mmCIF file with all atom_site columns, C-alpha atoms in Angstrom:
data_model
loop_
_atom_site.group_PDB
_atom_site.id
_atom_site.type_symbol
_atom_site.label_atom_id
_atom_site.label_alt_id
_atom_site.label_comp_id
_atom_site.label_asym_id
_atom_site.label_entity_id
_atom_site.label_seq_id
_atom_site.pdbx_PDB_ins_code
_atom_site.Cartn_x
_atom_site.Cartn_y
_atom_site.Cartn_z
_atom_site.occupancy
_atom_site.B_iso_or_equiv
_atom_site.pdbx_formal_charge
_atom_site.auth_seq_id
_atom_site.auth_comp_id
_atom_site.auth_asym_id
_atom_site.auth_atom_id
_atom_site.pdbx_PDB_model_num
ATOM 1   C CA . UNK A 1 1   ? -115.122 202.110 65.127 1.00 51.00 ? 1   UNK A CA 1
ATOM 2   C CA . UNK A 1 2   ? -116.730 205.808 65.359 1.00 58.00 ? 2   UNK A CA 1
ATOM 3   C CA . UNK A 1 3   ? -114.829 208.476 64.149 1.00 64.00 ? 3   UNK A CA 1
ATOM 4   C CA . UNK A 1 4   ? -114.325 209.585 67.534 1.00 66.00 ? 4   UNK A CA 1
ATOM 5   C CA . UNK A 1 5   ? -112.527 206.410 68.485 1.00 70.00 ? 5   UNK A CA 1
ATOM 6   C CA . UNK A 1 6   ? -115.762 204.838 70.378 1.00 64.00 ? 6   UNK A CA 1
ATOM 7   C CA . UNK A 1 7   ? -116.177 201.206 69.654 1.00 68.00 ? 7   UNK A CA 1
ATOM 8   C CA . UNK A 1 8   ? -119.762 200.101 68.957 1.00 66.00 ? 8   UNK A CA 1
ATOM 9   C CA . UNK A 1 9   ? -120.897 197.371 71.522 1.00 59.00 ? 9   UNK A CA 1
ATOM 10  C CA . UNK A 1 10  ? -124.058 195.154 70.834 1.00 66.00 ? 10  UNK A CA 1
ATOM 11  C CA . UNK A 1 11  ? -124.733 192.618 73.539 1.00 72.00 ? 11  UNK A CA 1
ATOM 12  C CA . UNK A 1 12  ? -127.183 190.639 71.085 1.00 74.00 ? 12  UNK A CA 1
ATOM 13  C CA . UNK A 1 13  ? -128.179 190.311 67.034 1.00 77.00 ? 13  UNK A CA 1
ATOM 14  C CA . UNK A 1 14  ? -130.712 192.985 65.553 1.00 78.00 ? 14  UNK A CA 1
ATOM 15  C CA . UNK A 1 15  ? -133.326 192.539 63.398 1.00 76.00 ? 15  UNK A CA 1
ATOM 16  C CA . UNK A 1 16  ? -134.676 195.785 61.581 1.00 74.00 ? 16  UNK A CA 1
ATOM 17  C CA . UNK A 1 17  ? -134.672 198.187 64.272 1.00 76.00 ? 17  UNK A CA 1
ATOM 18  C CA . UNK A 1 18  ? -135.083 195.549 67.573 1.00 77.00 ? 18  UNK A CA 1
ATOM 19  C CA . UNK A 1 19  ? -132.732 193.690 69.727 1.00 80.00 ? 19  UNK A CA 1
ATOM 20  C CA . UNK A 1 20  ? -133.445 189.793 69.331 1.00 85.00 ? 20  UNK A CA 1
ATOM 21  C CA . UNK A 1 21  ? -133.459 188.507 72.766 1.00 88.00 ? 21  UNK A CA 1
ATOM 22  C CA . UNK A 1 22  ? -136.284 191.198 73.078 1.00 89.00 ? 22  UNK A CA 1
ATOM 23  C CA . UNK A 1 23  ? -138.338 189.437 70.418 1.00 91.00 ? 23  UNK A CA 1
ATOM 24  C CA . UNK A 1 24  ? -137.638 186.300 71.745 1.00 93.00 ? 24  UNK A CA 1
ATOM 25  C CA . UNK A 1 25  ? -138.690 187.527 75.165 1.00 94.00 ? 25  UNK A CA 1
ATOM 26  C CA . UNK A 1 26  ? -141.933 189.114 74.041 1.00 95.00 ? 26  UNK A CA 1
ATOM 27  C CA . UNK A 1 27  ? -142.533 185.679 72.062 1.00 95.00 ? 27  UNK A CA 1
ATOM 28  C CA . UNK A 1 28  ? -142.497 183.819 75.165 1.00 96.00 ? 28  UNK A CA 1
ATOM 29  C CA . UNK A 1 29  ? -144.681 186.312 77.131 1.00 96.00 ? 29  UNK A CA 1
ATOM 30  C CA . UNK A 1 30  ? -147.265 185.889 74.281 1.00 94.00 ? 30  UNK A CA 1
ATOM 31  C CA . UNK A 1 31  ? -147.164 182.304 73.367 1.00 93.00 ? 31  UNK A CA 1
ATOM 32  C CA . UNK A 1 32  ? -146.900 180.681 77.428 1.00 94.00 ? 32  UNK A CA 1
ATOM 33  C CA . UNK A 1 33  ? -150.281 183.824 77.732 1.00 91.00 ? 33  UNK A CA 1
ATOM 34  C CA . UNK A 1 34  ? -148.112 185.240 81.114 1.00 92.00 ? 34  UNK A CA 1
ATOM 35  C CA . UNK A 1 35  ? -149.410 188.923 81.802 1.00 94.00 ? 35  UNK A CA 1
ATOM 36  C CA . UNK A 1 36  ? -146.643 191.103 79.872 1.00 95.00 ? 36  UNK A CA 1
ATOM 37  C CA . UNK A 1 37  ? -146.954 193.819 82.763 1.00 95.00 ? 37  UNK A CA 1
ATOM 38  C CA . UNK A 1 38  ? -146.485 191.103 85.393 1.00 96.00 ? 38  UNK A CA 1
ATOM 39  C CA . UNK A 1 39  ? -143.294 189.526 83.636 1.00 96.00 ? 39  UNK A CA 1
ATOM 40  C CA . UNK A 1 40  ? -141.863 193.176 82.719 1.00 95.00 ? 40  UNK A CA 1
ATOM 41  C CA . UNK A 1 41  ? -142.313 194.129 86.274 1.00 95.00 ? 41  UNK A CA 1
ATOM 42  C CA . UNK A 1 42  ? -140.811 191.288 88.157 1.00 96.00 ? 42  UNK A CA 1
ATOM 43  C CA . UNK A 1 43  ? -137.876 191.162 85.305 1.00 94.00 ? 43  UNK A CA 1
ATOM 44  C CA . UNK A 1 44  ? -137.388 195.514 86.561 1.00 93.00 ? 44  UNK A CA 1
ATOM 45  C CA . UNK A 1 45  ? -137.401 194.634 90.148 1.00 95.00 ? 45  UNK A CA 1
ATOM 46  C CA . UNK A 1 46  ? -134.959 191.271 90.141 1.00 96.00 ? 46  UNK A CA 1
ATOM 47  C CA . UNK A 1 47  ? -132.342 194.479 88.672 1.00 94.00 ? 47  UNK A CA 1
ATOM 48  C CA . UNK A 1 48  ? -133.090 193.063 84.629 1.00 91.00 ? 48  UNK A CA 1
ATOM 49  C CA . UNK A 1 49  ? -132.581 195.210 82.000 1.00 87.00 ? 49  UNK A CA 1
ATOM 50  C CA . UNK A 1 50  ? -135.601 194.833 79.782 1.00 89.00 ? 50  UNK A CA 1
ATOM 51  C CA . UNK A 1 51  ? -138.142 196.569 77.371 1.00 91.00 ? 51  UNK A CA 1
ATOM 52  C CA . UNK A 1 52  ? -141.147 198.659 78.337 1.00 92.00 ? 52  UNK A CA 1
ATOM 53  C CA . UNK A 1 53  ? -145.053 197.859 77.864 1.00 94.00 ? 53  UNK A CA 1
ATOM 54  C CA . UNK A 1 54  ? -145.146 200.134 74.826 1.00 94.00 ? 54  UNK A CA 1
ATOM 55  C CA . UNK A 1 55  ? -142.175 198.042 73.080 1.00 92.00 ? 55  UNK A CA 1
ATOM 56  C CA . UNK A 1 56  ? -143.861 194.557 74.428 1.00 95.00 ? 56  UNK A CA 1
ATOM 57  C CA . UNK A 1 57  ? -146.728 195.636 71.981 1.00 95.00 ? 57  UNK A CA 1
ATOM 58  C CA . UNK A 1 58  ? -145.300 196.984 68.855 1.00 93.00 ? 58  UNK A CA 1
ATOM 59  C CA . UNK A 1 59  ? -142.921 193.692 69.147 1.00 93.00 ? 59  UNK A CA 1
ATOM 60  C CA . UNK A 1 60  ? -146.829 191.315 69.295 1.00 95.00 ? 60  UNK A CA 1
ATOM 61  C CA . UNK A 1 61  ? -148.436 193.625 67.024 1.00 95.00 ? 61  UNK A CA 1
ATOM 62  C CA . UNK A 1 62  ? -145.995 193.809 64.540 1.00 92.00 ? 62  UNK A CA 1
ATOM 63  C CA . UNK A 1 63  ? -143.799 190.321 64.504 1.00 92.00 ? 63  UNK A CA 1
ATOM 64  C CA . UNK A 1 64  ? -145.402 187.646 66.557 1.00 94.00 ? 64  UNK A CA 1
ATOM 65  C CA . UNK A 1 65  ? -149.684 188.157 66.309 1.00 94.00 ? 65  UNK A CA 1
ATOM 66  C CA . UNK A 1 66  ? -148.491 188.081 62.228 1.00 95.00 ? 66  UNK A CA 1
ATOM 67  C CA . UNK A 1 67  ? -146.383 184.921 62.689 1.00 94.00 ? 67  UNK A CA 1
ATOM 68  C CA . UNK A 1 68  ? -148.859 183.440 64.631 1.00 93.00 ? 68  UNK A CA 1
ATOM 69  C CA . UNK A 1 69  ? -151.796 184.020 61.962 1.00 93.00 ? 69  UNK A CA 1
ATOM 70  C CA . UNK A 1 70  ? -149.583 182.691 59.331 1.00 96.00 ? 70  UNK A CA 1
ATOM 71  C CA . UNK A 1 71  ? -148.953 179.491 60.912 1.00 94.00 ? 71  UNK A CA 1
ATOM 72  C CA . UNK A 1 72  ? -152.667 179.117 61.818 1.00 91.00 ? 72  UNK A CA 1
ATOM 73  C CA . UNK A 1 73  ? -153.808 179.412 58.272 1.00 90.00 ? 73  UNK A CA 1
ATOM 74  C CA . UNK A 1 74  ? -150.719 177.274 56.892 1.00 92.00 ? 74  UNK A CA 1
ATOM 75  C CA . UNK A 1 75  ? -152.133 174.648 59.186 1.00 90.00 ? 75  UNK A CA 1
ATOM 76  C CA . UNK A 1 76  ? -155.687 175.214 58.552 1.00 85.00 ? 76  UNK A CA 1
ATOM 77  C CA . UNK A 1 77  ? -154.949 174.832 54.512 1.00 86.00 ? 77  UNK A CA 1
ATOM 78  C CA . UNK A 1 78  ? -152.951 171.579 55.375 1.00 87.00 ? 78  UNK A CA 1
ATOM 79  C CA . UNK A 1 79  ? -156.032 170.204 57.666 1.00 84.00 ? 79  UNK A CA 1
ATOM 80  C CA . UNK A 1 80  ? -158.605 170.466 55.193 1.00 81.00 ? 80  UNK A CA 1
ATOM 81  C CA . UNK A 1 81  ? -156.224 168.814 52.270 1.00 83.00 ? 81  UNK A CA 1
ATOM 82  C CA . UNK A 1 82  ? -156.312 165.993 55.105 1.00 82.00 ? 82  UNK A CA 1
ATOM 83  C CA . UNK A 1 83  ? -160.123 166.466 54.985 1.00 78.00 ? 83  UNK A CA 1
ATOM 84  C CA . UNK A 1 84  ? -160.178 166.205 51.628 1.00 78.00 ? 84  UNK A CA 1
ATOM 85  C CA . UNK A 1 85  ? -157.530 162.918 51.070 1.00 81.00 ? 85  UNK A CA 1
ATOM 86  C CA . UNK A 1 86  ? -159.581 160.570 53.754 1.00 77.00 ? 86  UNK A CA 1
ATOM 87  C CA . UNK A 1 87  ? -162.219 160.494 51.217 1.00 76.00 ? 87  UNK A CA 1
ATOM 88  C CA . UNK A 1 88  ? -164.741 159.580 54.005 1.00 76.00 ? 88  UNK A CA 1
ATOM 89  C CA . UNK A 1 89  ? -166.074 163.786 54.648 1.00 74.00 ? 89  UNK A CA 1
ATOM 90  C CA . UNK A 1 90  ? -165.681 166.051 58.190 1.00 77.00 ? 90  UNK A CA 1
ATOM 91  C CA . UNK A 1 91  ? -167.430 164.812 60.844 1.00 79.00 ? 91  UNK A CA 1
ATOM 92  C CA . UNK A 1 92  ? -167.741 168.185 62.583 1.00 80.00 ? 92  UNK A CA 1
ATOM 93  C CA . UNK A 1 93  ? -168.726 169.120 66.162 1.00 82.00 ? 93  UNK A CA 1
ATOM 94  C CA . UNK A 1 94  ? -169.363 173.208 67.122 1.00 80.00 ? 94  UNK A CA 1
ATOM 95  C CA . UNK A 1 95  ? -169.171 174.544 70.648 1.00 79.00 ? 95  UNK A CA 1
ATOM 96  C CA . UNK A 1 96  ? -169.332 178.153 71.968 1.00 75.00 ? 96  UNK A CA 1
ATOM 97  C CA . UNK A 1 97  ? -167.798 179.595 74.833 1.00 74.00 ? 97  UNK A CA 1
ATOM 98  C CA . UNK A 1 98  ? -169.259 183.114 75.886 1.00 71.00 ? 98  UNK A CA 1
ATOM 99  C CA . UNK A 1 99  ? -168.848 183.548 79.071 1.00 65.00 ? 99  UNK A CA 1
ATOM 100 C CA . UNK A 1 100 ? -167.800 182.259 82.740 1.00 61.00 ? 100 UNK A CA 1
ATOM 101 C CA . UNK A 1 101 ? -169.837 182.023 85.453 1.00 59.00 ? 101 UNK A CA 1
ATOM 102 C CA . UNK A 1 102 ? -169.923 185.474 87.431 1.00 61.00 ? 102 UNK A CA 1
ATOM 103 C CA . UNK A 1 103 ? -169.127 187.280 83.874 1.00 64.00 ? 103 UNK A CA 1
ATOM 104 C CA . UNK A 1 104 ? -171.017 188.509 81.302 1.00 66.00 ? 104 UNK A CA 1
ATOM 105 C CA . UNK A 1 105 ? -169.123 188.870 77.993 1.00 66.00 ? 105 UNK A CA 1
ATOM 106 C CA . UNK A 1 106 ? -169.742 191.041 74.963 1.00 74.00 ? 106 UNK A CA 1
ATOM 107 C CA . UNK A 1 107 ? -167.913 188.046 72.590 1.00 75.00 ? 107 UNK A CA 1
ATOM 108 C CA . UNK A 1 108 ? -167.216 184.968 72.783 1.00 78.00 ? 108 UNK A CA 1
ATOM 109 C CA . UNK A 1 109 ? -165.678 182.083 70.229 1.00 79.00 ? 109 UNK A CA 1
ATOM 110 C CA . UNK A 1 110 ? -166.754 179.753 68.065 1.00 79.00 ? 110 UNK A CA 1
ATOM 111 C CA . UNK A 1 111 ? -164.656 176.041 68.151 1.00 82.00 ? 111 UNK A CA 1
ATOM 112 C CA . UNK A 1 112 ? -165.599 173.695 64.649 1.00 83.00 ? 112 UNK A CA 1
ATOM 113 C CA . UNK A 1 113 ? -163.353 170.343 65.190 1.00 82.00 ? 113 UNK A CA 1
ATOM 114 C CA . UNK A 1 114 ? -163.108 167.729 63.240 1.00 83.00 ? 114 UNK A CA 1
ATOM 115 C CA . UNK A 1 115 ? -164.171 164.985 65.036 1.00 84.00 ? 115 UNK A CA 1
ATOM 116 C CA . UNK A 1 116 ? -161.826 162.074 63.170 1.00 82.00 ? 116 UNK A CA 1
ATOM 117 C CA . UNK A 1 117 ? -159.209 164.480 62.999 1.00 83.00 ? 117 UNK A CA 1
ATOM 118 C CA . UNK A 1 118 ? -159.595 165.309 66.121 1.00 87.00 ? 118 UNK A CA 1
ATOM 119 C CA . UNK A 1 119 ? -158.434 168.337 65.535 1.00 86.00 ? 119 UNK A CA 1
ATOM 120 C CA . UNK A 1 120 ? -159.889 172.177 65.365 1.00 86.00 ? 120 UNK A CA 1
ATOM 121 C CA . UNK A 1 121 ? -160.482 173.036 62.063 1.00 83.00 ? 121 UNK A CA 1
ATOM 122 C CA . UNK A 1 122 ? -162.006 176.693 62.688 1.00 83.00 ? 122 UNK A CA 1
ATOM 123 C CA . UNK A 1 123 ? -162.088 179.433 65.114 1.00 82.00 ? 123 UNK A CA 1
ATOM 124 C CA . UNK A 1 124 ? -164.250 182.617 65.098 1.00 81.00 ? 124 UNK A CA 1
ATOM 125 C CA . UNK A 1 125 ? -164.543 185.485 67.714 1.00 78.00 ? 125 UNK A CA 1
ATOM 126 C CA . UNK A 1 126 ? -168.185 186.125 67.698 1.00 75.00 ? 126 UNK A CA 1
ATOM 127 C CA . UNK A 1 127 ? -170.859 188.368 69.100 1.00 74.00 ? 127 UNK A CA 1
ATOM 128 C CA . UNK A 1 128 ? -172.010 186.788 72.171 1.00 68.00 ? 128 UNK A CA 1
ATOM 129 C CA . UNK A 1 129 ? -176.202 186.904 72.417 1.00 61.00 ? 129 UNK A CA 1
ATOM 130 C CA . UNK A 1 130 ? -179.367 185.138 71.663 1.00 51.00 ? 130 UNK A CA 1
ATOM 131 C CA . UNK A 1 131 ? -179.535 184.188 67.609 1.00 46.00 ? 131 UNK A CA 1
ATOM 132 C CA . UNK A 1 132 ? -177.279 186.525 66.475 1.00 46.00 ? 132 UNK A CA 1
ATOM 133 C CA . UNK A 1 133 ? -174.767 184.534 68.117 1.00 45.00 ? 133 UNK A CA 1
ATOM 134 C CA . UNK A 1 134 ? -176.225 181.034 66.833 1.00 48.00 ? 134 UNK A CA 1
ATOM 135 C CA . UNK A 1 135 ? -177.098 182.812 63.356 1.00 50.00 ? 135 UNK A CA 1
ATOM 136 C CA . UNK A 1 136 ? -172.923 183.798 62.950 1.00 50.00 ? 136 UNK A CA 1
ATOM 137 C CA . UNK A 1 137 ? -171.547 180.977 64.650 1.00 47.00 ? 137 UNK A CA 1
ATOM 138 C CA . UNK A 1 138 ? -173.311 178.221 62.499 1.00 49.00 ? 138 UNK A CA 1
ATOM 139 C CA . UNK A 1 139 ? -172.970 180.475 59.267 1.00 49.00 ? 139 UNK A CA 1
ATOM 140 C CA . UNK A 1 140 ? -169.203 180.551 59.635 1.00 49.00 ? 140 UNK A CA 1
ATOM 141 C CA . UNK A 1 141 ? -169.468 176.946 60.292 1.00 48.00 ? 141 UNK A CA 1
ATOM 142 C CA . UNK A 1 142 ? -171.352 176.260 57.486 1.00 50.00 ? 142 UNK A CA 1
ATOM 143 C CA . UNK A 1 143 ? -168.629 178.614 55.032 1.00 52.00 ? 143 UNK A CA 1
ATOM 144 C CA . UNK A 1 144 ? -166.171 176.723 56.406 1.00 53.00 ? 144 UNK A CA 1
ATOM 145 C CA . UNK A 1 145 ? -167.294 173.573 55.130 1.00 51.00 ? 145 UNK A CA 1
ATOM 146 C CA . UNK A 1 146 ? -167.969 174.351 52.140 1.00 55.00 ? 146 UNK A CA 1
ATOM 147 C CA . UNK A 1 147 ? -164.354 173.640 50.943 1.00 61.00 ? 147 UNK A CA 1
ATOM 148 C CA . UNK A 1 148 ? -164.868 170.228 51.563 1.00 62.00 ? 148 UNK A CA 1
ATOM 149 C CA . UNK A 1 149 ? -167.578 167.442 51.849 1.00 64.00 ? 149 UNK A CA 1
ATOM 150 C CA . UNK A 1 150 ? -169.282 167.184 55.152 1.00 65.00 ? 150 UNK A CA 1
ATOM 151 C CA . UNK A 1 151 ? -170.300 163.584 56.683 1.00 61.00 ? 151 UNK A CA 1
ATOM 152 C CA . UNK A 1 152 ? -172.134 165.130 59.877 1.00 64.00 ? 152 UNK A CA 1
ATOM 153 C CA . UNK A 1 153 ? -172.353 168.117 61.713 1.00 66.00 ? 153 UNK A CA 1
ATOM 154 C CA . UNK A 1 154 ? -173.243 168.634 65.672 1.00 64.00 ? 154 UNK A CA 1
ATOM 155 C CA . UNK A 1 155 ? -173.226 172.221 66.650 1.00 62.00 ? 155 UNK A CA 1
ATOM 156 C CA . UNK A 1 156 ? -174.205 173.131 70.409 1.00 63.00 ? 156 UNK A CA 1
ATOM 157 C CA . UNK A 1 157 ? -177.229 175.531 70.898 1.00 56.00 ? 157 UNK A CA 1
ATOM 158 C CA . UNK A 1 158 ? -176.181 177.431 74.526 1.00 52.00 ? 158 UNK A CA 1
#
């Protein structure tokens, strides 16, 4: 109680300084990709209390882009231990994607899967363009399997 007599009423847990249904609001914005101006929008018109832009981003930039770069690299370490247990090598396929039709793009990524796996073992945001492109995307390729042996390789030249 405040020493004025007030009660202090929290509709929902906090963590640090934020409200946790906001997090786990701003999670699911990020991880189903929905536009966060779109959702924050139509959640202000239905009459829903809910956070601005500016708090959607310091909630991805600080919490969830963090948790979802841990995961990705606890699973990355985990996939090439399976790598390395089959005994057999990767059997590794590349493929870029730069660019849909009608759009030119500056970047694009770079996909390594494993092709017994079947599962993606490395992704890179590249500089889209003639060799430089080929040059980074098959050098990152090539540093990534150097942490294990390599059966075969395919990577895509477009």
């Amino acid at each position: 109680m405040c020493h004025c007599g007030v009660k202090e009423w929290r509709s929902q847990q906090m963590q640090a300084k934020y409200a946790m249904r906001n997090m786990e609001l701003a999670a699911a914005i990020v991880f189903t990709g929905c536009s966060p101006m779109q959702i924050i929008r139509f959640l202000q018109n239905a009459g829903i209390c809910c956070f601005c832009e500016r708090t959607f981003h310091r909630l991805q930039a600080l919490y969830l882009l963090p948790a979802v770069d841990q995961v990705w690299k606890k699973q990355q370490v985990a996939l090439m231990e399976a790598v390395k247990a089959s005994g057999t090598g990767a059997k590794l396929a590349g493929d870029s994607r730069a660019d849909s039709p009608g759009h030119c793009a500056k970047f694009g990524t770079y996909s390594l899967l494993d092709t017994t796996l079947n599962k993606i073992v490395d992704v890179k945001l590249v500089e889209a363009g003639g060799h430089v492109f080929l040059n980074r995307r098959t050098g990152a390729s090539i540093q990534h399997a150097k942490s294990f042996d390599v059966y075969s390789c395919a990577l895509s030249k477009h």
